[in-house]
Coordinates of C-alpha atoms in Angstrom, one line a residue:
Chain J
X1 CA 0.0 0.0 0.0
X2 CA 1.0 3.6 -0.9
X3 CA -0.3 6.9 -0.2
X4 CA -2.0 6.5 -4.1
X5 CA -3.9 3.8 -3.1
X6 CA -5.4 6.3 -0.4
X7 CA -5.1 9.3 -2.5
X8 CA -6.3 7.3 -6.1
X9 CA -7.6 6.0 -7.9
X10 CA -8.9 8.5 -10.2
X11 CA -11.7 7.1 -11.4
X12 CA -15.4 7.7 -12.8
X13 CA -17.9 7.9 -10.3
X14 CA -20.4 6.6 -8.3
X15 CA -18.8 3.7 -6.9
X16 CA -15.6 2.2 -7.2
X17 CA -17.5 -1.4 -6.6
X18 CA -20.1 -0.9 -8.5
X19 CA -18.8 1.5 -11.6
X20 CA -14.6 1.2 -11.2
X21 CA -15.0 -2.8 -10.4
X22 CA -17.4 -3.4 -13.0
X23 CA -15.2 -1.9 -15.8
X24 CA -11.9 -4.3 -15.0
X25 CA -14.6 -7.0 -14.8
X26 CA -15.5 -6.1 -18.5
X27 CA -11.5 -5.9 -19.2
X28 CA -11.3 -9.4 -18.8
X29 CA -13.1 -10.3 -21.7
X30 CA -11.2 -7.8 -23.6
X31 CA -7.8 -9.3 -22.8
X32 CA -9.2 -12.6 -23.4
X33 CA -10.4 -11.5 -27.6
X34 CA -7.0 -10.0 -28.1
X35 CA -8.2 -6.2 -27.8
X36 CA -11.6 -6.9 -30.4
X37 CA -14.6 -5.7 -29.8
X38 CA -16.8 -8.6 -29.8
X39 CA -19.8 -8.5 -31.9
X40 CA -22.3 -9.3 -29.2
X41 CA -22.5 -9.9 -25.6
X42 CA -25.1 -11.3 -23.1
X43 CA -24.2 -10.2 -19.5
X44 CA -25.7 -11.4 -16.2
X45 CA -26.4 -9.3 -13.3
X46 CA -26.4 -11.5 -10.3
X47 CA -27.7 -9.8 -6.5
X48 CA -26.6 -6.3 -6.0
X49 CA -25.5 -5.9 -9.2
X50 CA -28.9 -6.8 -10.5
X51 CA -30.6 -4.8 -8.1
X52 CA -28.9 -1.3 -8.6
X53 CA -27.2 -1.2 -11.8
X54 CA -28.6 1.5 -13.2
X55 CA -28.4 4.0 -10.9
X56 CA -24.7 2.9 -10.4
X57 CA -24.2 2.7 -14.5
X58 CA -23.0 -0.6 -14.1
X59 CA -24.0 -1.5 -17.6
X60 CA -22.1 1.1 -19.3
X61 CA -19.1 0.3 -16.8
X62 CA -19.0 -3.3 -17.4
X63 CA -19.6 -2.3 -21.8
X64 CA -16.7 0.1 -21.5
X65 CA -14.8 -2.1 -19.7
X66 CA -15.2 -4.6 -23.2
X67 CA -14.6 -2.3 -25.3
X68 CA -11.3 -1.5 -23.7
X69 CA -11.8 1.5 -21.9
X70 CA -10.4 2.3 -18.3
X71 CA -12.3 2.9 -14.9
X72 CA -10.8 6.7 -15.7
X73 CA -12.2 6.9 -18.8
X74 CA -14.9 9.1 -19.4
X75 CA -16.1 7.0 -22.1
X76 CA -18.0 5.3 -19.6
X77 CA -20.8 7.8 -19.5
X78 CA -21.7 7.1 -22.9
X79 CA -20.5 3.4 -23.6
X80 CA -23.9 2.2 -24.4
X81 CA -23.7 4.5 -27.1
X82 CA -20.5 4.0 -28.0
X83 CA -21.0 0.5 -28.5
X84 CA -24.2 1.3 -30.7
X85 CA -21.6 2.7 -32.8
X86 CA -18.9 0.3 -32.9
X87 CA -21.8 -2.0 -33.6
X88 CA -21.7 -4.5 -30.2
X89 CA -24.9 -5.7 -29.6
X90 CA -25.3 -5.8 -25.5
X91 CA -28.2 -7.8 -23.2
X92 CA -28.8 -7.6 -19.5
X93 CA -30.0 -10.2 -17.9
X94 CA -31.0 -10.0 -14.2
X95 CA -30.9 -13.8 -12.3
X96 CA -29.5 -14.6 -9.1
X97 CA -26.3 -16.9 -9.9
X98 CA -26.2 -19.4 -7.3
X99 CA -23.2 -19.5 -4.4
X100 CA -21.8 -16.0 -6.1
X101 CA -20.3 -13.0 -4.3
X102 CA -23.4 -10.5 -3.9
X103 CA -21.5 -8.1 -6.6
X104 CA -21.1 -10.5 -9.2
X105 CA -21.8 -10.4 -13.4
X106 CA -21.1 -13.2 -16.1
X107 CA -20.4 -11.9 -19.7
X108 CA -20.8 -14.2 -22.8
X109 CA -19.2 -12.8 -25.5
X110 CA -19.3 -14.1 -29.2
X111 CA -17.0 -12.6 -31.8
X112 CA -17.1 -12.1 -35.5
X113 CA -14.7 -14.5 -36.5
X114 CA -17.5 -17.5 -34.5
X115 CA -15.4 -17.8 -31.1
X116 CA -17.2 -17.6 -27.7
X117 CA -16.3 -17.2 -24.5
X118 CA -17.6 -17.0 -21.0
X119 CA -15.8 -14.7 -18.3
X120 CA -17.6 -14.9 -14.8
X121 CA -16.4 -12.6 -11.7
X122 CA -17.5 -10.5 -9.0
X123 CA -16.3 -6.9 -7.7
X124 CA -15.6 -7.3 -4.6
X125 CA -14.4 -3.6 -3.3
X126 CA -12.4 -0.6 -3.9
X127 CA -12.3 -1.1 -7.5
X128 CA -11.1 -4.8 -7.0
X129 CA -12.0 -8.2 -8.8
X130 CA -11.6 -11.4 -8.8
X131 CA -12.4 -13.5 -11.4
X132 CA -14.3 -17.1 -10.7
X133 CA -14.8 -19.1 -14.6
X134 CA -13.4 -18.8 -17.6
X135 CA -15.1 -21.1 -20.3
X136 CA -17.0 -22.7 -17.6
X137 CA -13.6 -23.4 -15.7
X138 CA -13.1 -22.4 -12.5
X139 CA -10.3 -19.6 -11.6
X140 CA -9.4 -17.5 -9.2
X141 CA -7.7 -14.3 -9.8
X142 CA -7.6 -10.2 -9.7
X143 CA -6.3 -9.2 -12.7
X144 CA -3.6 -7.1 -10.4
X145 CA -1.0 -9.2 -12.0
X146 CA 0.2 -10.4 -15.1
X147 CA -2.1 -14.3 -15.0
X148 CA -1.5 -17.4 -17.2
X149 CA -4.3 -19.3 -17.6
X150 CA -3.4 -22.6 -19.3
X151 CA -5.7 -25.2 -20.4
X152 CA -4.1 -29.2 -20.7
X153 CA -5.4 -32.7 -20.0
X154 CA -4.6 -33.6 -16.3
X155 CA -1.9 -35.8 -16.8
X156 CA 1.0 -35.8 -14.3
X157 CA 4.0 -33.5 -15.0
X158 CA 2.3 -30.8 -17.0
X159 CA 3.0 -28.7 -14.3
X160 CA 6.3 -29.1 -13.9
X161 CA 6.9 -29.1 -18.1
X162 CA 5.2 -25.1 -17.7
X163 CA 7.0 -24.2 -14.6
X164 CA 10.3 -25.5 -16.3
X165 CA 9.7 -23.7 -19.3
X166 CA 9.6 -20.4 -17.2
X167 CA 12.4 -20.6 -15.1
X168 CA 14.7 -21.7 -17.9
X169 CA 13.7 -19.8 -20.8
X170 CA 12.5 -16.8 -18.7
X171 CA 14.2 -15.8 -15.9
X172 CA 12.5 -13.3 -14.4
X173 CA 9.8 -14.7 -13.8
X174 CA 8.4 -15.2 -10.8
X175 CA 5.2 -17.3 -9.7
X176 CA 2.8 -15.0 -7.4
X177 CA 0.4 -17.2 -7.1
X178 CA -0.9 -20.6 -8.2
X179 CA -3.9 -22.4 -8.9
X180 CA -5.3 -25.6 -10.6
X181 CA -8.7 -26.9 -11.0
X182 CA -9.9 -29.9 -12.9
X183 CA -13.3 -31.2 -14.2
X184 CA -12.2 -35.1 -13.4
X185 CA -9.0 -36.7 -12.6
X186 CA -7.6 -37.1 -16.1
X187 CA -9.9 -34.8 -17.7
X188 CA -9.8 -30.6 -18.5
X189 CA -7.6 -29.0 -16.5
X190 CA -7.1 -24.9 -15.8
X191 CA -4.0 -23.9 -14.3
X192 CA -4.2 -20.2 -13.0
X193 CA -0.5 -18.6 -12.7
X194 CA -0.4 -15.0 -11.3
X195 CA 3.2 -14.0 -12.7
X196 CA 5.4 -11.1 -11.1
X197 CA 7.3 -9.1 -13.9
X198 CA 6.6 -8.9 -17.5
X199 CA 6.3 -12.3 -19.6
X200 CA 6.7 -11.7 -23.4
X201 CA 4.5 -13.1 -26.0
X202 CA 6.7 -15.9 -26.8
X203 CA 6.4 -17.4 -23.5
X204 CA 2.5 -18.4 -24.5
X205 CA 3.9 -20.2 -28.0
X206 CA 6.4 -22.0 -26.2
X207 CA 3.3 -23.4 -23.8
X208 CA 1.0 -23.9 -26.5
X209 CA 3.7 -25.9 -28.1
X210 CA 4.0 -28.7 -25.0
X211 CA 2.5 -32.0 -24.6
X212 CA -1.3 -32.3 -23.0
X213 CA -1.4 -28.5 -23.4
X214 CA -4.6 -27.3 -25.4
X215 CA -4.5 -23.4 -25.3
X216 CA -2.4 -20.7 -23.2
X217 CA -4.0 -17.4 -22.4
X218 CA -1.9 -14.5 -21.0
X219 CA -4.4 -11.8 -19.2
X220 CA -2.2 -9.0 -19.0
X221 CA -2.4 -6.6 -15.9
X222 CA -6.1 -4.8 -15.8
Chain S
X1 CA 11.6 2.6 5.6
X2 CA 8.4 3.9 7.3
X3 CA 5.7 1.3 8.5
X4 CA 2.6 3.7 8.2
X5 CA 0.8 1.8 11.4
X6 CA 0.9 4.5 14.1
X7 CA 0.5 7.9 13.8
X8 CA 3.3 8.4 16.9
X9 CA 5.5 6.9 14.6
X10 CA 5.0 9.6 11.8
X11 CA 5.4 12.0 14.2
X12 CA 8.1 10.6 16.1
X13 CA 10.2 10.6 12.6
X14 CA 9.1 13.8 12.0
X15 CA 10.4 15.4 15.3
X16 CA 13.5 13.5 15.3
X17 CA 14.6 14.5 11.4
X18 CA 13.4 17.9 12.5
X19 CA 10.9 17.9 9.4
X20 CA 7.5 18.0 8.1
X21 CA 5.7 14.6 7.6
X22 CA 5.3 15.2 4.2
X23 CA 8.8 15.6 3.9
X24 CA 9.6 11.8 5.2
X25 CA 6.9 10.6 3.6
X26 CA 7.9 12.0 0.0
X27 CA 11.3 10.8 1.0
X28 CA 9.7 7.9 1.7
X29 CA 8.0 6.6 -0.9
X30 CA 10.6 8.0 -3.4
X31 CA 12.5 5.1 -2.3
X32 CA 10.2 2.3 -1.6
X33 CA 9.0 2.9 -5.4
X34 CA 11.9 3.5 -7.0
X35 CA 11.2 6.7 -8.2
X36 CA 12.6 10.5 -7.9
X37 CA 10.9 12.5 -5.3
X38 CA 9.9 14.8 -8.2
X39 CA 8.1 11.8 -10.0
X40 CA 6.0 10.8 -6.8
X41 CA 5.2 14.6 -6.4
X42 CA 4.3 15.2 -10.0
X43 CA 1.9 12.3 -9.5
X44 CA 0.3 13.8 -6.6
X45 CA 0.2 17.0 -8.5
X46 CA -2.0 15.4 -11.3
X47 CA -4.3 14.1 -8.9
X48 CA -4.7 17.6 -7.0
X49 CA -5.4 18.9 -10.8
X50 CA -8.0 16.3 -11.7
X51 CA -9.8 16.9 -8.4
X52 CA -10.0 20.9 -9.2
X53 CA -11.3 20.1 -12.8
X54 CA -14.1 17.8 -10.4
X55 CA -15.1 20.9 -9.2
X56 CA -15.1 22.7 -11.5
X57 CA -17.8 19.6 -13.6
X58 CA -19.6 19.7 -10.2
X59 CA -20.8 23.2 -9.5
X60 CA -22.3 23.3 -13.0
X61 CA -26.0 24.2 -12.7
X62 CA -27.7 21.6 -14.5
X63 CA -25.8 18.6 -13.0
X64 CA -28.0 15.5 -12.1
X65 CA -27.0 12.2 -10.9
X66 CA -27.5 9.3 -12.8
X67 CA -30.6 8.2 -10.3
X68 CA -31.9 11.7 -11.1
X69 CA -32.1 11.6 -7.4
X70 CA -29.6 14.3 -6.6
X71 CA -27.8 17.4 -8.0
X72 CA -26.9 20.8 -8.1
X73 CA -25.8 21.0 -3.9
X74 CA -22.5 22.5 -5.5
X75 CA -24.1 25.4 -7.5
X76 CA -26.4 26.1 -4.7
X77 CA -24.3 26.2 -2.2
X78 CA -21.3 28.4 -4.6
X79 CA -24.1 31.0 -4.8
X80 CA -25.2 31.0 -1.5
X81 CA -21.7 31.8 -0.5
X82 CA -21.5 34.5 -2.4
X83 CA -23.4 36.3 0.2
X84 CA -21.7 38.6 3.2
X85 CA -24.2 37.0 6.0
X86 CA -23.7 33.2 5.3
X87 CA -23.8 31.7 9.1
X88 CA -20.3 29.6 8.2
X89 CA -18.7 32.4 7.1
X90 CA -18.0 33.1 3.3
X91 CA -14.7 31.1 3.3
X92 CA -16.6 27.4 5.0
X93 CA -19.5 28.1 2.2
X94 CA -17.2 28.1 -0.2
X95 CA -15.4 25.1 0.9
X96 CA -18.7 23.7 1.3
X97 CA -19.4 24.3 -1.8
X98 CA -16.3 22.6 -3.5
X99 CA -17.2 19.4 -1.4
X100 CA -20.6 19.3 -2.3
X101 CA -19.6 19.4 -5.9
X102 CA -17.1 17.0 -6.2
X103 CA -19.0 14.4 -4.5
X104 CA -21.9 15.6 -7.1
X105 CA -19.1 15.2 -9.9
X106 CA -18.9 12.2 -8.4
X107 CA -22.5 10.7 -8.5
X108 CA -23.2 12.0 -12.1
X109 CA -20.2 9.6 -13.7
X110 CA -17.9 12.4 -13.5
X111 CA -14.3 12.0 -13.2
X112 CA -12.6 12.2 -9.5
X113 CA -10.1 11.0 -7.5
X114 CA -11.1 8.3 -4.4
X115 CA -9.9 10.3 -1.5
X116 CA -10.0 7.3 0.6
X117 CA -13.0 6.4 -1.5
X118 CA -15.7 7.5 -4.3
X119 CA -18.0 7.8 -1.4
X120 CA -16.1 10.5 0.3
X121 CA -14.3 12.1 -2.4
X122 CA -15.2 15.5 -1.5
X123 CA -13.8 16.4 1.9
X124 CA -9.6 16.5 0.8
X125 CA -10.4 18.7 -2.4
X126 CA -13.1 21.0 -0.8
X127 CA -10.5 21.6 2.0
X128 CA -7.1 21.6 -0.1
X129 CA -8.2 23.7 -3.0
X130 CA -9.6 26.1 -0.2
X131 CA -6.5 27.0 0.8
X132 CA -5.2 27.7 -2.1
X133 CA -7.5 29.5 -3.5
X134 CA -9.0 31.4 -0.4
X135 CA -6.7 31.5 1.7
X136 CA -3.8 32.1 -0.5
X137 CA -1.6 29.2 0.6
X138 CA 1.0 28.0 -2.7
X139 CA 0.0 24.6 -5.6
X140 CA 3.3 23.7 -3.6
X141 CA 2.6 23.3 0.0
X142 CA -1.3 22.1 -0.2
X143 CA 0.0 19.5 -2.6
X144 CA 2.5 18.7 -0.7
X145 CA 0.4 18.3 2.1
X146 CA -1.6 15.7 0.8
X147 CA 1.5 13.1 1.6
X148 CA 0.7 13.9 5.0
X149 CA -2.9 13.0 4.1
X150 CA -2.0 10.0 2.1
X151 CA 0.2 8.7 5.2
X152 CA -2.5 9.2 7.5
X153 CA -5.1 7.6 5.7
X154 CA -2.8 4.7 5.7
X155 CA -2.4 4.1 8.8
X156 CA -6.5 4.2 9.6
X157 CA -6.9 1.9 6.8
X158 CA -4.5 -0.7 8.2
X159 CA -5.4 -0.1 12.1
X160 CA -9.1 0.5 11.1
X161 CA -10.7 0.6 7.6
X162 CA -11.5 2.8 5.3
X163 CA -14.5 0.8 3.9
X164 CA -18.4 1.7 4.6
X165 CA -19.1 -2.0 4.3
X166 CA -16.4 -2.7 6.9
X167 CA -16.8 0.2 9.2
X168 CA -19.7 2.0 8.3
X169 CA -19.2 6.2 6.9
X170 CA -17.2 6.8 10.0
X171 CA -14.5 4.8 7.7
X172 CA -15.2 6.6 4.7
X173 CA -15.9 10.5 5.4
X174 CA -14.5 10.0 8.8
X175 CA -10.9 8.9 7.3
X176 CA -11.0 12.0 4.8
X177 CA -12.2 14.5 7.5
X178 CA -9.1 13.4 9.5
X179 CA -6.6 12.7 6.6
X180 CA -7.8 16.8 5.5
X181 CA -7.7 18.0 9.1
X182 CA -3.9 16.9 9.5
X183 CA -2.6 17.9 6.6
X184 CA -4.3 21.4 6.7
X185 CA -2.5 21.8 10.2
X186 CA 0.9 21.5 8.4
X187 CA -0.1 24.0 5.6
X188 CA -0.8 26.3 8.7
X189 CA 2.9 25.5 9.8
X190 CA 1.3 23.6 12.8
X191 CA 3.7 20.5 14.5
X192 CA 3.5 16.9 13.3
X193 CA 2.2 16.3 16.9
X194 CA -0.7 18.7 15.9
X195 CA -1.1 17.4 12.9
X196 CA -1.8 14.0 15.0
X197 CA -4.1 15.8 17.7
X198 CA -6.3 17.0 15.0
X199 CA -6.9 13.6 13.5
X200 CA -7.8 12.2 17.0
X201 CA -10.4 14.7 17.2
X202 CA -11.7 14.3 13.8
X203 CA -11.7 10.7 14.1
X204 CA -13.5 10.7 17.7
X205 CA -16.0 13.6 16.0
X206 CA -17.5 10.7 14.2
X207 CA -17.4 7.8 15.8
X208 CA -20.0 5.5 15.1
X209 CA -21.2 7.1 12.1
X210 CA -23.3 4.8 10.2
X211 CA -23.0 3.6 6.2
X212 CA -26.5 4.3 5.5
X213 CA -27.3 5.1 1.5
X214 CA -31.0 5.9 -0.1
X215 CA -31.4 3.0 -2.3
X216 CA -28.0 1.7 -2.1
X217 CA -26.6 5.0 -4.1
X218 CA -23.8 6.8 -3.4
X219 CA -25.5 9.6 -3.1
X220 CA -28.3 10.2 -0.6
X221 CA -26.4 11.2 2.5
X222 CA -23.0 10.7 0.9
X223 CA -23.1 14.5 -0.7
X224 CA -24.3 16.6 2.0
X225 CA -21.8 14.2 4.1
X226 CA -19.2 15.4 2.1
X227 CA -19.8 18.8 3.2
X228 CA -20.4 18.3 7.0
X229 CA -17.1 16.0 7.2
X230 CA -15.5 18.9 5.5
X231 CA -16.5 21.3 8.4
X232 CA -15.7 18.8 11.2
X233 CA -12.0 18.8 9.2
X234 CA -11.6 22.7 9.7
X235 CA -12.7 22.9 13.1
X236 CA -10.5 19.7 14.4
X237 CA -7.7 21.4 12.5
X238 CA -8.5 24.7 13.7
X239 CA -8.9 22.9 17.9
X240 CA -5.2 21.3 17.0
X241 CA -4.0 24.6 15.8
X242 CA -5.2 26.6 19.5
X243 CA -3.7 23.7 21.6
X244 CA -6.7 22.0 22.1
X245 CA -5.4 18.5 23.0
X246 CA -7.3 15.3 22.2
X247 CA -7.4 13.5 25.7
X248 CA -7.2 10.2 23.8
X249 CA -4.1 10.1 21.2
X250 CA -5.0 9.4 17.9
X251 CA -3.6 5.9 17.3
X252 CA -6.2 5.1 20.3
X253 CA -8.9 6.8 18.5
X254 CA -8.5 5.2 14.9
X255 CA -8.6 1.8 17.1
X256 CA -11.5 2.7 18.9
X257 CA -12.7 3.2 15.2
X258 CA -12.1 -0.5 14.5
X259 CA -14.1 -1.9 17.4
X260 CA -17.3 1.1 16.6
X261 CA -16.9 -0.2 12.8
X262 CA -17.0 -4.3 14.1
X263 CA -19.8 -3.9 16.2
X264 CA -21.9 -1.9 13.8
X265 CA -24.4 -4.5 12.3
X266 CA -24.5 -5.3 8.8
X267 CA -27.5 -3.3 8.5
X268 CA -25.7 -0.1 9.0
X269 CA -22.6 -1.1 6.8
X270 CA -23.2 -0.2 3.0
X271 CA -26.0 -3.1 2.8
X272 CA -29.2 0.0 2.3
X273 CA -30.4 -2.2 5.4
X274 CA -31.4 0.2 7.9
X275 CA -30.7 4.1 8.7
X276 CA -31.9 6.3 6.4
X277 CA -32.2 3.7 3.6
X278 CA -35.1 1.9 5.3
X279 CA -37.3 5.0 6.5
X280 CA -40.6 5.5 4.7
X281 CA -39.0 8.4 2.4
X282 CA -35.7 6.2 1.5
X283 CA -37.8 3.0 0.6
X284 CA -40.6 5.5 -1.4
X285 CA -37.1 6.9 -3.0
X286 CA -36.1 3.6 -4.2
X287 CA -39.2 2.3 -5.6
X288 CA -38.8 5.8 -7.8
X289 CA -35.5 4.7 -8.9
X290 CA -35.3 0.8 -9.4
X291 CA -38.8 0.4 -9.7

C-alpha cells in the first residue's frame, strides 16, 4: 500500500464497486479477444449488481470495460452508445447466480470471427476483482498481476513441463500465485499462474507448443 | 523505511529528522517505489489537478445524478456563498461548496479521485483547494500536504478501515475528514504532533457514524456528508491549531474506530439495510428509482 492507493484512484464515479470494479470486470473479456470488440454480448447481473445497476451505471461500466476503456475513462458515461456505434450488440439479464459474491456479473461474449467465450467474476471492493470461470472453468484471480491461464489434459507432469519452461527460458519470472482446478481426474484441467514481472508473448507459443497443453491465455495486468 | 501503522511513529520521525511529515513521507515513498521524489510529487500534482477540474464539472448548474435523485448541492451552495451573512462564514460556504460538488461530480459519472473512496471524495479537495484558492496558501505546500494526508489515511486503513461495508461512513468520510484535518494543520505551519491531535479529534467527532445510503446509491447522504465532514475537518484542525489537545491520542482513536466499525451491524454497513435507507422516504425513493 501507498499513499496512491489512499489518494487514487482516479476514477469515474459513483462507486468504485459498482462503476470502477465493473469496468476491470468487462477488461477481462477484452484481454481474453486479443483487444476486439466482440460482436455481441449477453451479460448477467447477479444480486446487488442486479438490483442497482442502473443507478450505479454498471451497464455502461461493465460495456466500457469490453470495449477496452479504463475505470478513468470518461467514455464510460456514454459506452452504451459507444458501442451502438462500434456496432456490439449488449443484453442484461437480471438472475441470481447461485453461491456467487453479492457483486457478481457473467459476460458471454461471441466474436465475428465465430469464437465464444464465457468470463464470470464479481467486484468485490475498492475497484477490485476477482475473477471465478473462464469457459466454464473455475479460476481465481484479480487481474492485479500479469495471469496465465493454461488449459491441458490432467496428466502428471504438465505442471512441472510449464514451470520449467519459465524458469529456464524466462528468468524473471516469478510465480505469485498458483492455482489448478480440474473437471475429473484425467480430464480438463485450468491452471491459474499469477506471474510477477513482464512475460513476453513468446512465453504463450512456447506453452502452446507442449505435450497435453490445449490453449495458453496471458491476461495481462487490468 | 516507514511502516505507516501508528500515527506516533510519523510523528516521532518527523520530530527526530526535524521535518515536516510530508517531507519523510515523499522521502519515503521516493525510495520504496523506485522513483525520484519529483516523480512521486508530480503524480500527486495530477491528482490535486484532476480533483480541481471535479469541481469545476460539479458546480455546474444543471448537473444530475444518474438516479436523477440528486444534483446541483454545488451550484447552490457556490451561490449562496457568495453572500456577506452566510452563518459559516464566506470562506466554510465556499469550501462547502467545493465538497458538495465534487461528491456531485462524483454521482453524475464524473471524473474524481477516491480520497480514501468514491463515497467521500469530497472532503480533501473541498479543503485543499480552499487554501489555495481562499486562503492564498502556494500549488506547492497544499499539494505537498496531501502526503501527510495519504500517510495518514494509511495508517486508519491498516489499524481500522477505510470501507463503509467494513466500518460504516465513520471509515469513509470519517478517514477524509481526519486525513484533510492533519494535513491542513501543516499547511498552517502547525507540529507533526498537531497534525496527529487533529486527526484524533476528527476521528473521535465521528465515531460511530453509520453507512446508510437511499437505495443503495452513493448519493443520498454521501453528498451533503461530504460537506459536514469537510466542516468537522476545519474545526478539528483549527482545535489542534489553538492547543486544544485530544485526551485520547489518535492511534487510540482510529482503534477505537475498529471496534465502533465491528460492532456496527451489517445493516448499517453499506447493505441499504437500515438508517436512512429503510425509513418510509428512503424506501418510497427507491421504488422511484429501481422500480
Amino acid at each position: 500500500m501507498n499513499v496512491f492507493d489512499i489518494i487514487g484512484p482516479v476514477m469515474i464515479g459513483p462507486s468504485s464497486s459498482h462503476t470502477a470494479g465493473a469496468v476491470r470486470l468487462g477488461r477481462v473479456v477484452n484481454k481474453l479477444s486479443d483487444g476486439r470488440i466482440p460482436a455481441r454480448v449477453e451479460i448477467t447481473l447477479s444480486g446487488s449488481f442486479a438490483q442497482t445497476y442502473k443507478g450505479h451505471g454498471t451497464d455502461r461500466a461493465l460495456l466500457a470495460g469490453i470495449m477496452g476503456y479504463h475505470s478513468y475513462s470518461p467514455e464510460i458515461r456514454d459506452a452504451l452508445m459507444i458501442a451502438d456505434q462500434k456496432g456490439m450488440q449488449y443484453s442484461f439479464i437480471k438472475e441470481n447466480i447461485r453461491d456467487a459474491h453479492p457483486n457478481t456479473a457473467s459476460i458471454k461474449y461471441y466474436t465475428e470471427d465465430g469464437a465464444e467465450g464465457t468470463v464470470q467474476g464479481a467486484s468485490v471492493g475498492g475497484g477490485n476483482i476477482k475473477v471465478d470461470h473462464i469457459n466454464g472453468m473455475r479460476v481465481s484471480f484479480s487481474g492485479d498481476k500479469n495471469t496465465l491461464l493454461v488449459m491441458h489434459e490432467d496428466k502428471p507432469g504438465v505442471i512441472a513441463s510449464v514451470t520449467n519452461i519459465m524458469h529456464w527460458q524466462y528468468e524473471d519470472l516469478n510465480i505469485a500465485g498458483f492455482r489448478l482446478s480440474r473437471q475429473a481426474k484425467g480430464g480438463e484441467a485450468i491452471m491459474t499462474i499469477e506471474i510477477d514481472g513482464n512475460p513476453p508473448d513468446t512465453l504463450i507459443e512456447d506453452l502452446r507448443k507442449l505435450k497435453y497443453i490445449s490453449n495458453a491465455i496471458l491476461i495481462r495486468k487490468l | 523505511m516507514l511502516k505507516y501503522e501508528s500515527i506516533s511513529e510519523l510523528v516521532k520521525a518527523a520530530e527526530d529528522s526535524g521535518e515536516k511529515i510530508s517531507v519523510i513521507v515523499l522521502r519515503d515513498h521516493a525510495e520504496s517505489m523506485e522513483k525520484s521524489e519529483l516523480e512521486v510529487y508530480e503524480r500527486m500534482e495530477t491528482d490535486f489537478e484532476i480533483m480541481r477540474h471535479s469541481i469545476e464539472e460539479g458546480q455546474k448548474k444543471d448537473l444530475k445524478s444518474m438516479s436523477g435523485l440528486t444534483g446541483g448541492e454545488g451550484y447552490l451552495m457556490k451561490e449562496y456563498a457568495q453572500r456577506e451573512d452566510t452563518l459559516c462564514g464566506s470562506f466554510i460556504s465556499k469550501a462547502m461548496s467545493r465538497a458538495l460538488a465534487v461528491a456531485g461530480c462524483n454521482a453524475a459519472m464524473g471524473k474524481i479521485v477516491a480520497a480514501p473512496t468514491a463515497g467521500s471524495c469530497g472532503i480533501l479537495p473541498g479543503c485543499l483547494i480552499s487554501m489555495c484558492e481562499d486562503k492564498g496558501f502556494s500549488e506547492k505546500e497544499v499539494i505537498m500536504s496531501m502526503f501527510t494526508a495519504g500517510a495518514f489515511g494509511m495508517v486508519i486503513a491498516s489499524r481500522a478501515s477505510i470501507a463503509g461495508a467494513e466500518g460504516g461512513c465513520q471509515a469513509e468520510c470519517g478517514s477524509a475528514a481526519a486525513m484533510a484535518a492533519a494535513a491542513m494543520v501543516e499547511i498552517m505551519g502547525g507540529s507533526p504532533l498537531q497534525c496527529a491531535d487533529a486527526c484524533a479529534i476528527a476521528v473521535a467527532g465521528q465515531l460511530g457514524l453509520v453507512c446508510d445510503p437511499v437505495a443503495g446509491l452513493v448519493e443520498i447522504p454521501c453528498i451533503k456528508r461530504n460537506a459536514t465532514g469537510l466542516v468537522i475537518a476545519f474545526s478539528s484542525a483549527d482545535m489542534a491549531l489553538a492547543g486544544v489537545r485530544p485526551k485520547i491520542p489518535a492511534d487510540e482513536c482510529i482503534d477505537a474506530m475498529r471496534e465502533v466499525g465491528d460492532a456496527l451491524p451489517a445493516a448499517l454497513k453499506e447493505t441499504a439495510g437500515g438508517g436512512l435507507a429503510t425509513t418510509p422516504t428512503g424506501l418510497k425513493l427507491r421504488e422511484k428509482v429501481f422500480g
